[in-house]
Amino acid sequence: MRVTIHRGQNQIGGNCIEISSSQVRIILDIGDELPEINADKSERVIPDVPDLFLSSLDTEKPIDAIFISHMHGDHIGLINEIRKDIPVYMGKYAFRIWDVIREFTNQPKTHNPIHYVLNEKPVTIKDITVTPFLIDHSVFDAYSFLIESEGERIFYTGDFRCHGFAKKYTIAIQTNPLLKDIDTLLIEGTNLYKDEYIAKPEYDISKDAVDIMNNTSGNVFVLQSSANIARMQAIYNAAKQTKRILLVDIFTANILYGLPRILPNPFTFDDVFLFFPMALTEKAINEKPHLFKPFGKFKIATEELHNRRDMVILIRESMIYEVLKRIKTDGACLIYSKWNGHKEEYKTTQFLKNFEEVIDLHTSGHADISTIKEFVTALNPNTIIPIHTTRPEKYIELFGEKVKI
Ligand SMILES: [Zn+2]
Ligand SMILES: [Zn+2]
């Protein structure tokens, strides 16, 4: 097989990898560049891949399929730019989360044929077989892929870690005899720029959140991504332990509606409620009633929203009006639970100014160096190809001449 990294080799995000055999061309991820990377460019850059995008040139050998590892924009963000006849393979829940984001951000519906992948269930396309393996990451339903053809095996990690609630999946990959002595490992290295970094387990986030909630007399606001379901679980567990209720907004509720009911949600949990932020105005409610109407009965009573001081509220920058006008803030604190770099964004700086007490509580969605070492040792690849990193040469330092940049 031939591996072509169209984008993402020496930067974080914007992944687009092609794997081809004599008969087939498949693409792994169609990521948009992260805003930090794109900041210097005047417009969005679409990689030059024949037959893939609406703007691409045609060849005699079209793309057979696209496999998407997870729903972060730096892996799926170009989905509206691809040709409409190419089948897309991805996780069912990942697609549902993406679809809610798409609706709330007014993006067009995806018209490509979508096939849902299942953990360890191979998909064969002519002479290539792709087997998805669930893997731990900061979004729900993230996959890595084993690609086999012509007696050769390539493994692509996607984004991964081994310190979240889904770590059992990463461990299952490391102990799977079928994945030992792989030919080529395409592996992410987001955290390689921080030599000493040791990732804090998601369980510890929950423990620390318990302490914060116990030491706070008023409401606890949490600034986090609505797609980071593991973080929401960690925060919910802490809320439950400290006898607080969890409040999510209508956007987060729509995401949770499509996910398994064992996850905290306002529909089957009696200590989780939802509210409609003013930021999602009446206009949106009138234009897209299906995103709002079914959920009205799970709303917290207005009086309780205004007066309770025992709530944990998942919040975003756009909801500043709620903080100032509709929810009690005396004795309250804000848990900042996102990547620290976002603090430099204008909207976040402005938002944080409204809180007397801001407490940082976060862990990375990506593997630290010791996890990377364990993973590579377990799969024992012949060749290592780093991707999704600003420091690919660190892989050479760690693993020597097996590494091919
Ligand atoms: Zn990524
Ligand atoms: Zn990711």
mmCIF file of N, CA, C and O in Angstrom, residues 229 232-233 235-237 239-240 244-248 256 259-274 297-299:
data_model
loop_
_atom_site.group_PDB
_atom_site.id
_atom_site.type_symbol
_atom_site.label_atom_id
_atom_site.label_comp_id
_atom_site.label_asym_id
_atom_site.label_seq_id
_atom_site.Cartn_x
_atom_site.Cartn_y
_atom_site.Cartn_z
ATOM 1 N N ILE A 229 -17.824 14.707 26.156
ATOM 2 C CA ILE A 229 -18.790 13.973 26.981
ATOM 3 C C ILE A 229 -18.106 13.407 28.234
ATOM 4 O O ILE A 229 -18.703 13.353 29.308
ATOM 5 N N MET A 232 -18.044 16.020 30.784
ATOM 6 C CA MET A 232 -19.377 16.204 31.352
ATOM 7 C C MET A 232 -19.677 15.113 32.382
ATOM 8 O O MET A 232 -20.256 15.381 33.438
ATOM 9 N N GLN A 233 -19.255 13.885 32.077
ATOM 10 C CA GLN A 233 -19.428 12.789 33.045
ATOM 11 C C GLN A 233 -18.663 13.076 34.332
ATOM 12 O O GLN A 233 -19.176 12.867 35.433
ATOM 13 N N ILE A 235 -17.804 15.929 35.560
ATOM 14 C CA ILE A 235 -18.455 17.027 36.279
ATOM 15 C C ILE A 235 -19.772 16.550 36.900
ATOM 16 O O ILE A 235 -20.093 16.868 38.050
ATOM 17 N N TYR A 236 -20.529 15.740 36.148
ATOM 18 C CA TYR A 236 -21.788 15.213 36.696
ATOM 19 C C TYR A 236 -21.511 14.365 37.949
ATOM 20 O O TYR A 236 -22.204 14.505 38.965
ATOM 21 N N ASN A 237 -20.513 13.483 37.880
ATOM 22 C CA ASN A 237 -20.194 12.620 39.030
ATOM 23 C C ASN A 237 -19.896 13.466 40.267
ATOM 24 O O ASN A 237 -20.318 13.145 41.376
ATOM 25 N N ALA A 239 -20.956 16.579 40.795
ATOM 26 C CA ALA A 239 -22.204 17.247 41.195
ATOM 27 C C ALA A 239 -23.057 16.300 42.035
ATOM 28 O O ALA A 239 -23.593 16.675 43.075
ATOM 29 N N LYS A 240 -23.137 15.064 41.589
ATOM 30 C CA LYS A 240 -23.954 14.074 42.297
ATOM 31 C C LYS A 240 -23.399 13.848 43.709
ATOM 32 O O LYS A 240 -24.136 13.826 44.692
ATOM 33 N N ARG A 244 -25.560 18.322 44.231
ATOM 34 C CA ARG A 244 -25.988 19.457 43.412
ATOM 35 C C ARG A 244 -26.717 18.914 42.194
ATOM 36 O O ARG A 244 -26.560 17.742 41.854
ATOM 37 N N ILE A 245 -27.491 19.771 41.536
ATOM 38 C CA ILE A 245 -28.097 19.349 40.275
ATOM 39 C C ILE A 245 -27.225 19.861 39.123
ATOM 40 O O ILE A 245 -26.501 20.840 39.279
ATOM 41 N N LEU A 246 -27.308 19.155 37.981
ATOM 42 C CA LEU A 246 -26.551 19.589 36.800
ATOM 43 C C LEU A 246 -27.516 20.254 35.821
ATOM 44 O O LEU A 246 -28.608 19.747 35.568
ATOM 45 N N LEU A 247 -27.084 21.369 35.281
ATOM 46 C CA LEU A 247 -27.902 22.109 34.327
ATOM 47 C C LEU A 247 -27.146 22.192 33.000
ATOM 48 O O LEU A 247 -25.988 22.615 32.979
ATOM 49 N N VAL A 248 -27.789 21.758 31.919
ATOM 50 C CA VAL A 248 -27.164 21.877 30.590
ATOM 51 C C VAL A 248 -28.067 22.737 29.713
ATOM 52 O O VAL A 248 -29.270 22.826 29.972
ATOM 53 N N LEU A 256 -26.919 15.279 23.753
ATOM 54 C CA LEU A 256 -27.139 14.139 24.648
ATOM 55 C C LEU A 256 -28.321 13.285 24.201
ATOM 56 O O LEU A 256 -28.362 12.085 24.445
ATOM 57 N N LEU A 259 -27.342 10.221 22.249
ATOM 58 C CA LEU A 259 -26.321 9.335 22.828
ATOM 59 C C LEU A 259 -26.955 8.312 23.771
ATOM 60 O O LEU A 259 -28.101 8.468 24.186
ATOM 61 N N PRO A 260 -26.214 7.257 24.125
ATOM 62 C CA PRO A 260 -26.788 6.243 25.016
ATOM 63 C C PRO A 260 -27.268 6.861 26.331
ATOM 64 O O PRO A 260 -26.628 7.757 26.874
ATOM 65 N N ARG A 261 -28.389 6.323 26.835
ATOM 66 C CA ARG A 261 -29.016 6.906 28.025
ATOM 67 C C ARG A 261 -28.269 6.612 29.335
ATOM 68 O O ARG A 261 -28.676 7.085 30.392
ATOM 69 N N ILE A 262 -27.197 5.828 29.279
ATOM 70 C CA ILE A 262 -26.416 5.626 30.504
ATOM 71 C C ILE A 262 -25.583 6.875 30.813
ATOM 72 O O ILE A 262 -25.112 7.061 31.925
ATOM 73 N N LEU A 263 -25.415 7.735 29.810
ATOM 74 C CA LEU A 263 -24.689 8.986 30.039
ATOM 75 C C LEU A 263 -25.633 9.987 30.699
ATOM 76 O O LEU A 263 -26.839 9.984 30.423
ATOM 77 N N PRO A 264 -25.112 10.864 31.584
ATOM 78 C CA PRO A 264 -25.983 11.845 32.227
ATOM 79 C C PRO A 264 -26.763 12.635 31.180
ATOM 80 O O PRO A 264 -26.188 13.088 30.185
ATOM 81 N N ASN A 265 -28.062 12.774 31.375
ATOM 82 C CA ASN A 265 -28.898 13.504 30.407
ATOM 83 C C ASN A 265 -30.161 13.993 31.112
ATOM 84 O O ASN A 265 -30.574 13.418 32.117
ATOM 85 N N PRO A 266 -30.805 15.030 30.571
ATOM 86 C CA PRO A 266 -31.989 15.580 31.257
ATOM 87 C C PRO A 266 -33.255 14.748 31.050
ATOM 88 O O PRO A 266 -34.280 15.052 31.638
ATOM 89 N N PHE A 267 -33.197 13.702 30.223
ATOM 90 C CA PHE A 267 -34.412 12.950 29.878
ATOM 91 C C PHE A 267 -34.669 11.779 30.830
ATOM 92 O O PHE A 267 -35.809 11.454 31.116
ATOM 93 N N THR A 268 -33.602 11.148 31.308
ATOM 94 C CA THR A 268 -33.809 9.985 32.188
ATOM 95 C C THR A 268 -33.139 10.148 33.558
ATOM 96 O O THR A 268 -33.310 9.295 34.408
ATOM 97 N N PHE A 269 -32.367 11.206 33.764
ATOM 98 C CA PHE A 269 -31.731 11.430 35.071
ATOM 99 C C PHE A 269 -32.549 12.472 35.841
ATOM 100 O O PHE A 269 -32.850 13.537 35.283
ATOM 101 N N ASP A 270 -32.864 12.177 37.114
ATOM 102 C CA ASP A 270 -33.706 13.135 37.833
ATOM 103 C C ASP A 270 -32.911 14.276 38.469
ATOM 104 O O ASP A 270 -33.473 15.160 39.107
ATOM 105 N N ASP A 271 -31.581 14.277 38.298
ATOM 106 C CA ASP A 271 -30.794 15.391 38.824
ATOM 107 C C ASP A 271 -30.079 16.164 37.712
ATOM 108 O O ASP A 271 -29.090 16.845 37.934
ATOM 109 N N VAL A 272 -30.583 16.010 36.467
ATOM 110 C CA VAL A 272 -30.049 16.782 35.332
ATOM 111 C C VAL A 272 -31.219 17.532 34.685
ATOM 112 O O VAL A 272 -32.253 16.937 34.390
ATOM 113 N N PHE A 273 -31.056 18.833 34.499
ATOM 114 C CA PHE A 273 -32.121 19.664 33.915
ATOM 115 C C PHE A 273 -31.546 20.478 32.764
ATOM 116 O O PHE A 273 -30.335 20.583 32.612
ATOM 117 N N LEU A 274 -32.448 21.084 31.985
ATOM 118 C CA LEU A 274 -31.932 21.930 30.914
ATOM 119 C C LEU A 274 -32.575 23.310 30.971
ATOM 120 O O LEU A 274 -33.594 23.518 31.633
ATOM 121 N N LYS A 297 -40.433 20.084 28.162
ATOM 122 C CA LYS A 297 -40.870 19.495 29.441
ATOM 123 C C LYS A 297 -39.714 19.140 30.380
ATOM 124 O O LYS A 297 -39.949 18.834 31.548
ATOM 125 N N PHE A 298 -38.500 19.184 29.887
ATOM 126 C CA PHE A 298 -37.352 18.870 30.752
ATOM 127 C C PHE A 298 -36.668 20.133 31.294
ATOM 128 O O PHE A 298 -35.624 20.073 31.933
ATOM 129 N N LYS A 299 -37.285 21.272 30.996
ATOM 130 C CA LYS A 299 -36.717 22.567 31.405
ATOM 131 C C LYS A 299 -36.830 22.778 32.913
ATOM 132 O O LYS A 299 -37.834 22.395 33.510
#
